[in-house]
Amino acid sequence: MKKPTIVVLGAGYGGLMTVTRLQKALGQNEAEIVLVNKNDYHYETTWLHEASAGTLHHDRVRYPIKSVINSKVKFIQDSVLEVKTENKKVILENGEISYDYLVIGLGPESETFGIQGLKEYAFSISNVNTARKIRDHIQLQFATYSTEVEKNEDRLTIVVGGAGFTGIEFLGELANRVPELCKEYDIDFQKVRMYCVEAAPAVLPGFDPELVDYAVSYLEKKGVEFKIGTPIKGATPEGIIVAKGEDEVEEIKAGTVVWAAGVRGNSVIEASGFEAMRGRIKVDLDMRAPGHDDIFIVGDCALIINEEINRPYPPTAQIAMQQGEVIAKNLTKLVRNESDLETFTFENKGTVCSLGEDNAIGVVFGKKVTGKTASFMKKMVDNRALLMIGGASLVAKKGKFNVL
Ligand code: FAD
Ligand code: NAD
């Protein structure tokens, strides 16, 4: 009998976790495993705020996919355009492939909620290319300011839209990077403005208020100005437009606008006709797409409700990797004609939010942590992701050991 083909789309946390577990569980003759990804490298999405600020080189946040897969996996570097579920095919930019089982792990995209000008004039922290672009753009603003005769101080204003975890982690890095840029280009730090603009009435809405106060006062001391309860209404070549009260709007001029105010699932989900909410498929308990016994969804493209609060679990690398493990087990069972598939239960190990290189806040196994302890834990979390996917040798190559 022909061995089944398992196709995994996306080599992010979810996709790679699935593939590396599958290559261990299945024998060479049991299934053909195919992994498709846009690039020949995996990037640590959870480190992209560092590459975007320029506090960590982009090569530190990525590694070759071939370094973590073995000869049981066929790797195809290509972009996925659409899944044709009716004839079990994936349409790629440069061809197509057939599957018996499919795993969709194409990750998130920036959600702009239809706000005018954001797609054209704001940056988003989405991948290695956008991270490099943000880093280079900010540096160019400083370099241009230092050479222009008529100084345009708005160049030195950086607006971060959204005070969620991405916005706060990026500001933590920026607050360390900006003094370095000032020194490099002989610019008075007092001339630089770093704004965090948040629509909700609080920073990190829903997170522990004591930890939020710690983060806000730390970032304020480093020069970040918070504008909370201030929804961004638009972006222009000169900056952003924000709501001021009920009917009025205000313009904040800025040389750099980084939109970190939300994510959605990959647009391939909707292009393929799946029923989805903002590109995320509400999966069955065993991680399959409803009505599709042969398709699993992993990571930011999957939506699971936290029954305790009747709201979706936030999309994180932590949940993506746990899902990948369950999906690999379930695929192994299907290949072996076993029907007792596992159901997915999220085991929340906590959340740590970095505030630059040597500070952080977090709740780990129910305990609050701040400062160097929290920062150490964050680096251990980062190293753990490497360990889970590529083992000790990957940690040795790419791990964070600069603990203080
Ligand atoms: P990803 O890891 O993003 O991978 C998706 C993969 O699919 C990528 O390799 C991409 O190149 C590929 N791809 C996309 N489209 C296509 C296509 N059309 N064709 C082919 N390939 C494609 N979560 C945490 O748990 N802890 C944290 O500390 C944390 N920090 C974060 C910091 C930042 C700055 C950001 C932006 C997010 C952070 N998150 C964190 C969230 C976490 O990164 C995501 O939830 C996680 O990356 C989702 O994993 P995934 O496998 O779904 O997608
Ligand atoms: P998010 O959705 O968590 O936060 C977006 C923020 O933007 C919210 O506070 C929201 O109120 C605000 N916002 C929305 N519209 C706005 C507008 N028009 N104007 C101003 N503000 C607006 O998005 P995120 O921070 O990118 O996080 C995405 C996912 O990644 C989340 O699940 C998060 O938990 C995860 N993440 C985790 C970590 C970590 O664990 N350290 C770090 C980064 C991201």
Short mmCIF file of C-alpha atoms and ligand atoms in Angstrom, two decimals:
data_model
loop_
_atom_site.label_atom_id
_atom_site.label_comp_id
_atom_site.label_asym_id
_atom_site.label_seq_id
_atom_site.Cartn_x
_atom_site.Cartn_y
_atom_site.Cartn_z
CA MET A 1 0.00 0.00 0.00
CA LYS A 2 1.23 3.53 -0.83
CA LYS A 3 2.46 5.36 2.25
CA PRO A 4 0.45 8.47 3.10
CA THR A 5 1.85 11.95 2.46
CA ILE A 6 1.74 14.40 5.38
CA VAL A 7 2.23 17.98 4.24
CA VAL A 8 3.05 20.64 6.84
CA LEU A 9 2.68 24.28 5.78
CA GLY A 10 4.87 26.76 7.67
CA ALA A 11 8.10 26.21 9.59
CA GLY A 12 7.24 28.38 12.58
CA TYR A 13 6.85 27.19 16.16
CA GLY A 14 3.76 25.10 15.38
CA GLY A 15 4.92 23.64 12.07
CA LEU A 16 8.45 22.79 13.18
CA MET A 17 7.26 21.29 16.45
CA THR A 18 4.91 19.04 14.47
CA VAL A 19 7.60 18.01 11.97
CA THR A 20 10.39 17.38 14.49
CA ARG A 21 8.05 15.24 16.61
CA LEU A 22 6.79 13.37 13.52
CA GLN A 23 10.29 12.58 12.28
CA LYS A 24 11.00 10.97 15.67
CA ALA A 25 7.72 9.07 15.90
CA LEU A 26 7.34 7.67 12.38
CA GLY A 27 9.50 5.16 10.55
CA GLN A 28 10.85 5.95 7.06
CA ASN A 29 8.33 3.55 5.49
CA GLU A 30 5.28 4.73 7.39
CA ALA A 31 4.73 8.14 5.79
CA GLU A 32 6.21 10.75 3.51
CA ILE A 33 6.64 14.01 5.42
CA VAL A 34 6.80 17.23 3.39
CA LEU A 35 7.49 20.64 4.92
CA VAL A 36 6.77 23.83 2.95
CA ASN A 37 8.03 27.26 4.01
CA LYS A 38 8.58 30.62 2.33
CA ASN A 39 12.22 30.86 3.46
CA ASP A 40 14.88 28.21 3.94
CA TYR A 41 15.21 29.42 7.53
CA HIS A 42 13.04 29.48 10.66
CA TYR A 43 12.89 32.74 12.59
CA GLU A 44 12.10 33.13 16.26
CA THR A 45 9.05 35.38 15.94
CA THR A 46 9.27 35.96 19.70
CA TRP A 47 12.65 37.69 19.25
CA LEU A 48 11.68 39.94 16.33
CA HIS A 49 11.23 43.04 18.54
CA GLU A 50 14.97 42.85 19.26
CA ALA A 51 15.94 42.61 15.58
CA SER A 52 13.47 45.43 14.78
CA ALA A 53 15.01 47.78 17.34
CA GLY A 54 18.50 46.75 16.28
CA THR A 55 19.53 45.41 19.67
CA LEU A 56 20.06 41.89 18.24
CA HIS A 57 21.36 41.12 14.75
CA HIS A 58 18.72 39.47 12.54
CA ASP A 59 21.00 36.47 11.95
CA ARG A 60 20.76 35.71 15.67
CA VAL A 61 16.98 35.24 15.39
CA ARG A 62 17.03 32.69 12.56
CA TYR A 63 18.49 29.28 11.75
CA PRO A 64 18.45 26.99 8.69
CA ILE A 65 15.44 24.67 8.60
CA LYS A 66 17.71 21.88 7.32
CA SER A 67 19.60 22.01 10.65
CA VAL A 68 16.59 20.60 12.54
CA ILE A 69 15.02 18.17 10.05
CA ASN A 70 16.38 14.78 9.02
CA SER A 71 16.27 12.68 5.85
CA LYS A 72 12.68 11.56 6.59
CA VAL A 73 11.46 15.09 5.76
CA LYS A 74 11.37 16.58 2.27
CA PHE A 75 11.70 20.36 2.44
CA ILE A 76 10.18 22.63 -0.22
CA GLN A 77 10.99 26.33 -0.18
CA ASP A 78 7.95 28.07 -1.67
CA SER A 79 5.02 30.33 -0.83
CA VAL A 80 1.61 28.80 -0.20
CA LEU A 81 -1.19 30.53 -2.10
CA GLU A 82 -4.22 28.33 -1.45
CA VAL A 83 -5.43 24.95 -0.23
CA LYS A 84 -7.85 23.12 -2.53
CA THR A 85 -9.55 20.88 0.00
CA GLU A 86 -11.88 19.25 -2.54
CA ASN A 87 -8.99 17.62 -4.41
CA LYS A 88 -6.45 17.58 -1.52
CA LYS A 89 -3.93 19.89 -3.17
CA VAL A 90 -1.87 22.83 -2.03
CA ILE A 91 -1.25 25.54 -4.62
CA LEU A 92 2.20 27.06 -4.32
CA GLU A 93 3.71 30.03 -6.13
CA ASN A 94 5.86 27.60 -8.15
CA GLY A 95 3.75 24.47 -8.42
CA GLU A 96 1.37 22.30 -6.42
CA ILE A 97 1.51 19.32 -4.07
CA SER A 98 -0.98 16.65 -3.06
CA TYR A 99 -1.55 15.53 0.50
CA ASP A 100 -3.28 12.77 2.41
CA TYR A 101 -2.96 14.72 5.66
CA LEU A 102 -2.34 18.45 5.95
CA VAL A 103 -1.15 20.67 8.80
CA ILE A 104 -1.61 24.42 8.36
CA GLY A 105 0.82 26.45 10.47
CA LEU A 106 1.29 29.61 8.41
CA GLY A 107 1.30 31.93 11.41
CA PRO A 108 -0.05 35.42 11.92
CA GLU A 109 -0.39 38.56 9.84
CA SER A 110 -0.69 42.12 11.08
CA GLU A 111 -4.33 43.20 11.64
CA THR A 112 -4.96 46.82 10.69
CA PHE A 113 -8.76 46.73 11.23
CA GLY A 114 -9.21 48.69 7.99
CA ILE A 115 -7.60 51.80 9.53
CA GLN A 116 -6.60 54.14 6.70
CA GLY A 117 -2.95 54.62 5.86
CA LEU A 118 -1.52 51.92 8.15
CA LYS A 119 -0.65 49.51 5.35
CA GLU A 120 1.11 52.30 3.43
CA TYR A 121 2.80 54.33 6.16
CA ALA A 122 3.29 52.12 9.22
CA PHE A 123 5.70 49.25 9.81
CA SER A 124 4.82 45.96 11.46
CA ILE A 125 7.00 43.51 13.37
CA SER A 126 6.16 40.42 11.33
CA ASN A 127 9.25 38.66 10.01
CA VAL A 128 13.00 39.05 9.41
CA ASN A 129 12.45 41.33 6.40
CA THR A 130 10.14 43.75 8.22
CA ALA A 131 12.42 43.72 11.29
CA ARG A 132 15.44 44.71 9.16
CA LYS A 133 13.35 47.42 7.48
CA ILE A 134 12.28 48.96 10.81
CA ARG A 135 15.82 48.89 12.19
CA ASP A 136 17.28 50.47 9.02
CA HIS A 137 14.50 53.06 8.74
CA ILE A 138 15.01 54.33 12.30
CA GLN A 139 18.75 54.50 11.79
CA LEU A 140 18.26 56.40 8.50
CA GLN A 141 16.05 58.96 10.29
CA PHE A 142 18.83 59.63 12.78
CA ALA A 143 21.50 59.75 10.07
CA THR A 144 19.41 62.12 7.92
CA TYR A 145 18.72 64.41 10.87
CA SER A 146 22.41 64.68 11.60
CA THR A 147 23.20 65.80 8.03
CA GLU A 148 20.23 68.02 7.07
CA VAL A 149 20.66 71.77 7.23
CA GLU A 150 17.08 72.58 8.21
CA LYS A 151 16.55 70.13 11.04
CA ASN A 152 13.25 68.27 11.03
CA GLU A 153 12.84 67.13 14.63
CA ASP A 154 9.75 65.02 13.77
CA ARG A 155 12.18 62.54 12.22
CA LEU A 156 13.28 61.71 15.73
CA THR A 157 9.75 60.82 16.88
CA ILE A 158 8.90 57.13 16.98
CA VAL A 159 5.29 56.07 17.55
CA VAL A 160 4.42 52.55 18.65
CA GLY A 161 0.74 51.74 18.15
CA GLY A 162 -0.58 49.34 20.78
CA ALA A 163 0.56 48.64 24.32
CA GLY A 164 0.08 44.88 24.08
CA PHE A 165 3.03 42.56 24.70
CA THR A 166 4.57 43.23 21.27
CA GLY A 167 4.42 47.02 21.66
CA ILE A 168 5.84 46.96 25.20
CA GLU A 169 8.64 44.51 24.36
CA PHE A 170 9.61 46.60 21.33
CA LEU A 171 9.63 49.80 23.43
CA GLY A 172 11.85 48.07 25.98
CA GLU A 173 14.44 47.44 23.25
CA LEU A 174 13.99 50.87 21.67
CA ALA A 175 14.57 52.61 24.99
CA ASN A 176 18.01 50.96 25.06
CA ARG A 177 18.77 51.46 21.36
CA VAL A 178 17.87 55.17 21.09
CA PRO A 179 20.64 56.41 23.45
CA GLU A 180 23.12 54.40 21.34
CA LEU A 181 21.81 56.02 18.13
CA CYS A 182 21.99 59.47 19.75
CA LYS A 183 25.63 58.83 20.62
CA GLU A 184 26.40 57.47 17.17
CA TYR A 185 24.91 60.49 15.35
CA ASP A 186 25.74 63.23 17.92
CA ILE A 187 22.07 63.90 18.65
CA ASP A 188 20.74 65.31 21.93
CA PHE A 189 18.56 62.58 23.51
CA GLN A 190 16.10 65.28 24.67
CA LYS A 191 15.13 65.84 21.04
CA VAL A 192 13.90 62.25 20.60
CA ARG A 193 10.28 61.32 21.35
CA MET A 194 9.11 57.73 21.89
CA TYR A 195 5.31 57.48 22.12
CA CYS A 196 3.24 54.45 22.99
CA VAL A 197 -0.34 55.00 21.83
CA GLU A 198 -2.95 52.60 23.23
CA ALA A 199 -6.70 52.60 22.60
CA ALA A 200 -7.67 50.81 25.83
CA PRO A 201 -7.66 52.66 29.15
CA ALA A 202 -4.62 50.66 30.34
CA VAL A 203 -1.24 49.39 29.18
CA LEU A 204 -1.14 45.57 28.69
CA PRO A 205 -4.93 45.37 29.11
CA GLY A 206 -5.91 42.51 31.41
CA PHE A 207 -2.40 41.84 32.76
CA ASP A 208 -1.51 42.10 36.47
CA PRO A 209 -1.86 45.85 37.39
CA GLU A 210 1.13 45.84 39.77
CA LEU A 211 3.40 44.45 37.05
CA VAL A 212 1.97 46.88 34.51
CA ASP A 213 2.79 49.82 36.85
CA TYR A 214 6.33 48.49 37.17
CA ALA A 215 6.74 48.33 33.38
CA VAL A 216 5.21 51.75 32.74
CA SER A 217 7.31 53.58 35.33
CA TYR A 218 10.48 51.80 34.11
CA LEU A 219 9.82 52.73 30.47
CA GLU A 220 8.81 56.29 31.40
CA LYS A 221 12.12 56.75 33.20
CA LYS A 222 13.82 55.70 29.96
CA GLY A 223 11.94 58.37 27.99
CA VAL A 224 8.79 56.60 26.73
CA GLU A 225 5.61 58.71 26.80
CA PHE A 226 2.32 56.81 27.13
CA LYS A 227 -0.91 57.99 25.55
CA ILE A 228 -3.56 55.60 26.80
CA GLY A 229 -7.27 55.66 25.97
CA THR A 230 -6.13 57.05 22.61
CA PRO A 231 -7.22 55.03 19.55
CA ILE A 232 -5.20 55.46 16.37
CA LYS A 233 -7.56 56.49 13.58
CA GLY A 234 -5.19 56.76 10.66
CA ALA A 235 -1.64 57.05 9.40
CA THR A 236 -0.23 59.59 6.93
CA PRO A 237 3.22 60.18 5.42
CA GLU A 238 3.76 62.65 8.31
CA GLY A 239 2.64 60.52 11.27
CA ILE A 240 -0.62 59.34 12.84
CA ILE A 241 -4.10 60.64 13.54
CA VAL A 242 -5.54 59.79 16.96
CA ALA A 243 -8.97 60.30 18.50
CA LYS A 244 -9.13 63.11 21.03
CA GLY A 245 -12.35 62.92 23.01
CA GLU A 246 -15.64 62.02 21.33
CA ASP A 247 -15.48 63.86 18.01
CA GLU A 248 -12.08 65.47 17.69
CA VAL A 249 -8.86 64.12 16.23
CA GLU A 250 -5.24 65.09 16.74
CA GLU A 251 -2.14 64.59 14.60
CA ILE A 252 1.11 63.26 16.03
CA LYS A 253 3.95 63.90 13.62
CA ALA A 254 6.51 61.11 13.49
CA GLY A 255 9.33 59.85 11.31
CA THR A 256 8.57 56.25 12.27
CA VAL A 257 5.28 54.55 13.06
CA VAL A 258 5.28 50.90 14.15
CA TRP A 259 1.87 49.26 14.27
CA ALA A 260 1.89 46.59 16.99
CA ALA A 261 -1.81 46.66 17.76
CA GLY A 262 -3.00 43.24 16.77
CA VAL A 263 -2.64 40.09 14.73
CA ARG A 264 -4.89 37.81 12.67
CA GLY A 265 -4.46 34.39 11.13
CA ASN A 266 -2.79 33.98 7.73
CA SER A 267 -4.82 35.17 4.72
CA VAL A 268 -4.32 31.75 3.03
CA ILE A 269 -6.99 30.45 5.44
CA GLU A 270 -9.68 32.70 3.99
CA ALA A 271 -8.37 32.37 0.42
CA SER A 272 -8.93 28.61 0.80
CA GLY A 273 -12.57 29.01 1.84
CA PHE A 274 -12.33 27.82 5.45
CA GLU A 275 -14.84 29.22 7.92
CA ALA A 276 -12.72 31.51 10.07
CA MET A 277 -12.72 34.46 12.44
CA ARG A 278 -10.01 36.95 11.40
CA GLY A 279 -8.10 34.18 9.66
CA ARG A 280 -8.30 31.77 12.60
CA ILE A 281 -10.17 28.46 12.44
CA LYS A 282 -12.05 27.35 15.57
CA VAL A 283 -10.61 23.84 15.72
CA ASP A 284 -12.13 20.63 17.05
CA LEU A 285 -10.76 19.18 20.30
CA ASP A 286 -8.22 17.04 18.39
CA MET A 287 -6.92 20.16 16.50
CA ARG A 288 -8.65 19.31 13.22
CA ALA A 289 -10.57 21.85 11.14
CA PRO A 290 -14.31 21.17 11.52
CA GLY A 291 -15.58 19.04 8.65
CA HIS A 292 -12.05 18.16 7.50
CA ASP A 293 -10.82 14.86 8.96
CA ASP A 294 -7.53 15.20 7.07
CA ILE A 295 -6.60 18.79 8.05
CA PHE A 296 -5.02 19.97 11.30
CA ILE A 297 -4.47 23.64 12.21
CA VAL A 298 -1.59 24.72 14.44
CA GLY A 299 -0.49 27.99 16.04
CA ASP A 300 -1.84 31.44 15.25
CA CYS A 301 -4.18 30.09 12.54
CA ALA A 302 -6.00 27.98 15.17
CA LEU A 303 -8.58 29.33 17.58
CA ILE A 304 -9.43 27.59 20.84
CA ILE A 305 -11.82 28.94 23.45
CA ASN A 306 -10.67 29.12 27.07
CA GLU A 307 -13.86 27.79 28.65
CA GLU A 308 -13.05 29.40 32.03
CA ILE A 309 -13.52 32.91 30.62
CA ASN A 310 -15.31 32.04 27.38
CA ARG A 311 -12.72 33.89 25.30
CA PRO A 312 -10.10 32.59 22.86
CA TYR A 313 -6.65 31.77 24.21
CA PRO A 314 -4.22 34.47 23.05
CA PRO A 315 -2.13 33.26 20.11
CA THR A 316 1.35 32.52 21.48
CA ALA A 317 4.40 30.43 20.68
CA GLN A 318 3.78 28.54 23.92
CA ILE A 319 0.37 27.26 22.81
CA ALA A 320 1.58 26.68 19.20
CA MET A 321 4.33 24.32 20.38
CA GLN A 322 1.99 22.40 22.69
CA GLN A 323 -0.48 22.02 19.80
CA GLY A 324 2.30 20.78 17.51
CA GLU A 325 3.10 17.97 19.93
CA VAL A 326 -0.54 16.80 20.05
CA ILE A 327 -0.94 17.06 16.26
CA ALA A 328 2.18 14.93 15.71
CA LYS A 329 0.76 12.28 18.07
CA ASN A 330 -2.61 12.35 16.31
CA LEU A 331 -1.06 12.09 12.85
CA THR A 332 1.01 9.13 14.02
CA LYS A 333 -2.19 7.44 15.20
CA LEU A 334 -3.99 8.14 11.91
CA VAL A 335 -1.09 6.77 9.87
CA ARG A 336 -1.24 3.61 12.02
CA ASN A 337 -5.02 3.36 11.64
CA GLU A 338 -5.65 4.05 15.31
CA SER A 339 -8.80 6.04 16.00
CA ASP A 340 -8.40 7.21 19.62
CA LEU A 341 -7.07 10.70 18.86
CA GLU A 342 -5.82 12.89 21.74
CA THR A 343 -7.64 16.04 22.68
CA PHE A 344 -5.70 19.25 23.22
CA THR A 345 -5.55 20.90 26.65
CA PHE A 346 -3.51 24.07 27.11
CA GLU A 347 -1.08 23.97 30.00
CA ASN A 348 -0.34 27.62 30.82
CA LYS A 349 3.20 27.94 32.12
CA GLY A 350 2.94 31.72 32.45
CA THR A 351 3.86 34.90 30.60
CA VAL A 352 7.06 36.92 30.72
CA CYS A 353 7.33 40.30 28.98
CA SER A 354 10.84 41.63 28.40
CA LEU A 355 11.71 45.28 29.03
CA GLY A 356 14.97 45.35 27.12
CA GLU A 357 18.04 43.25 27.68
CA ASP A 358 18.10 43.08 31.47
CA ASN A 359 14.61 43.77 32.80
CA ALA A 360 11.22 42.08 32.48
CA ILE A 361 7.90 41.44 34.20
CA GLY A 362 6.03 38.17 34.37
CA VAL A 363 3.80 35.64 36.01
CA VAL A 364 5.45 32.22 36.03
CA PHE A 365 3.58 29.22 37.43
CA GLY A 366 1.32 31.72 39.23
CA LYS A 367 4.18 33.74 40.79
CA LYS A 368 4.94 37.38 39.94
CA VAL A 369 8.50 38.18 38.89
CA THR A 370 10.26 41.42 37.92
CA GLY A 371 13.75 42.75 37.20
CA LYS A 372 16.77 40.56 36.56
CA THR A 373 15.01 37.40 37.80
CA ALA A 374 12.23 37.90 35.27
CA SER A 375 14.75 38.75 32.55
CA PHE A 376 16.66 35.55 33.30
CA MET A 377 13.42 33.56 33.07
CA LYS A 378 12.57 35.17 29.74
CA LYS A 379 15.92 34.05 28.31
CA MET A 380 15.30 30.54 29.64
CA VAL A 381 11.88 30.53 27.91
CA ASP A 382 13.59 31.63 24.68
CA ASN A 383 16.21 28.89 25.05
CA ARG A 384 13.54 26.29 25.83
CA ALA A 385 11.89 26.87 22.45
CA LEU A 386 15.23 26.15 20.76
CA LEU A 387 15.71 23.05 22.90
CA MET A 388 12.24 21.68 22.14
CA ILE A 389 12.72 21.99 18.38
CA GLY A 390 16.43 21.53 17.76
CA GLY A 391 17.84 19.99 20.93
CA ALA A 392 20.91 20.98 22.94
CA SER A 393 23.08 21.64 19.87
CA LEU A 394 20.69 24.36 18.66
CA VAL A 395 20.69 25.95 22.13
CA ALA A 396 24.49 25.95 22.06
CA LYS A 397 24.46 27.70 18.65
CA LYS A 398 21.63 30.17 19.08
CA GLY A 399 20.80 30.33 22.79
CA LYS A 400 20.82 33.42 24.99
CA PHE A 401 23.52 33.09 27.63
CA ASN A 402 24.13 36.75 28.38
CA VAL A 403 22.36 36.44 31.74
CA LEU A 404 23.33 38.98 34.35
P1 FAD B 1 5.16 31.50 13.16
O1 FAD B 1 6.08 31.04 14.20
O2 FAD B 1 5.04 32.96 12.94
O3 FAD B 1 5.59 30.79 11.79
C1 FAD B 1 4.86 30.88 10.58
C2 FAD B 1 5.76 30.39 9.45
O4 FAD B 1 5.00 30.31 8.24
C3 FAD B 1 6.94 31.31 9.17
O5 FAD B 1 8.11 30.54 9.01
C4 FAD B 1 6.56 31.99 7.86
O6 FAD B 1 7.68 32.36 7.07
C5 FAD B 1 5.75 30.90 7.18
N1 FAD B 1 4.79 31.41 6.20
C6 FAD B 1 3.89 32.40 6.37
N2 FAD B 1 3.14 32.55 5.27
C7 FAD B 1 3.58 31.64 4.38
C8 FAD B 1 3.19 31.28 3.06
N3 FAD B 1 2.18 31.89 2.43
N4 FAD B 1 3.86 30.28 2.44
C9 FAD B 1 4.90 29.63 3.06
N5 FAD B 1 5.29 29.92 4.31
C10 FAD B 1 4.64 30.90 4.97
N6 FAD B 1 4.54 34.18 22.17
C11 FAD B 1 4.95 33.58 23.31
O7 FAD B 1 4.45 32.51 23.67
N7 FAD B 1 5.94 34.13 24.09
C12 FAD B 1 6.57 35.28 23.74
O8 FAD B 1 7.45 35.75 24.46
C13 FAD B 1 6.17 35.92 22.53
N8 FAD B 1 6.81 37.04 22.12
C14 FAD B 1 6.47 37.61 20.92
C15 FAD B 1 7.19 38.73 20.49
C16 FAD B 1 6.87 39.33 19.28
C17 FAD B 1 7.67 40.54 18.83
C18 FAD B 1 5.81 38.82 18.48
C19 FAD B 1 5.47 39.47 17.16
C20 FAD B 1 5.09 37.71 18.90
C21 FAD B 1 5.41 37.09 20.12
N9 FAD B 1 4.73 35.95 20.58
C22 FAD B 1 5.12 35.34 21.76
C23 FAD B 1 3.67 35.32 19.75
C24 FAD B 1 4.28 34.18 18.92
O9 FAD B 1 5.43 34.64 18.24
C25 FAD B 1 3.28 33.61 17.92
O10 FAD B 1 2.11 33.25 18.59
C26 FAD B 1 3.90 32.39 17.22
O11 FAD B 1 4.99 32.79 16.42
C27 FAD B 1 2.89 31.63 16.37
O12 FAD B 1 3.52 30.47 15.86
P2 FAD B 1 3.10 29.89 14.44
O13 FAD B 1 3.79 28.60 14.30
O14 FAD B 1 1.62 29.94 14.29
O15 FAD B 1 3.67 30.96 13.40
P1 NAD B 2 -2.49 42.31 21.20
O1 NAD B 2 -3.75 42.13 20.45
O2 NAD B 2 -2.22 41.45 22.37
O3 NAD B 2 -2.36 43.82 21.68
C1 NAD B 2 -2.68 44.88 20.81
C2 NAD B 2 -2.91 46.16 21.60
O4 NAD B 2 -3.23 47.20 20.67
C3 NAD B 2 -4.09 46.06 22.57
O5 NAD B 2 -3.70 46.57 23.82
C4 NAD B 2 -5.17 46.92 21.90
O6 NAD B 2 -6.03 47.56 22.84
C5 NAD B 2 -4.34 47.94 21.14
N1 NAD B 2 -5.04 48.54 20.01
C6 NAD B 2 -5.89 47.94 19.14
N2 NAD B 2 -6.36 48.84 18.24
C7 NAD B 2 -5.75 50.02 18.52
C8 NAD B 2 -5.81 51.32 17.94
N3 NAD B 2 -6.59 51.59 16.89
N4 NAD B 2 -5.07 52.31 18.49
C9 NAD B 2 -4.26 52.06 19.55
N5 NAD B 2 -4.18 50.86 20.15
C10 NAD B 2 -4.91 49.84 19.64
O7 NAD B 2 -1.32 42.16 20.09
P2 NAD B 2 0.24 41.89 20.29
O8 NAD B 2 0.80 42.68 21.42
O9 NAD B 2 0.83 42.04 18.94
O10 NAD B 2 0.29 40.36 20.70
C11 NAD B 2 -0.12 39.34 19.77
C12 NAD B 2 -0.07 37.98 20.43
O11 NAD B 2 1.29 37.65 20.69
C13 NAD B 2 -0.78 37.96 21.76
O12 NAD B 2 -1.41 36.74 21.91
C14 NAD B 2 0.33 38.09 22.78
O13 NAD B 2 0.03 37.44 24.00
C15 NAD B 2 1.48 37.40 22.07
N6 NAD B 2 2.75 37.98 22.52
C16 NAD B 2 3.27 37.48 23.68
C17 NAD B 2 4.44 38.02 24.18
C18 NAD B 2 5.01 37.47 25.47
O14 NAD B 2 4.48 36.50 25.98
N7 NAD B 2 6.08 38.04 25.98
C19 NAD B 2 5.10 39.04 23.48
C20 NAD B 2 4.53 39.53 22.30
C21 NAD B 2 3.34 38.99 21.84
#
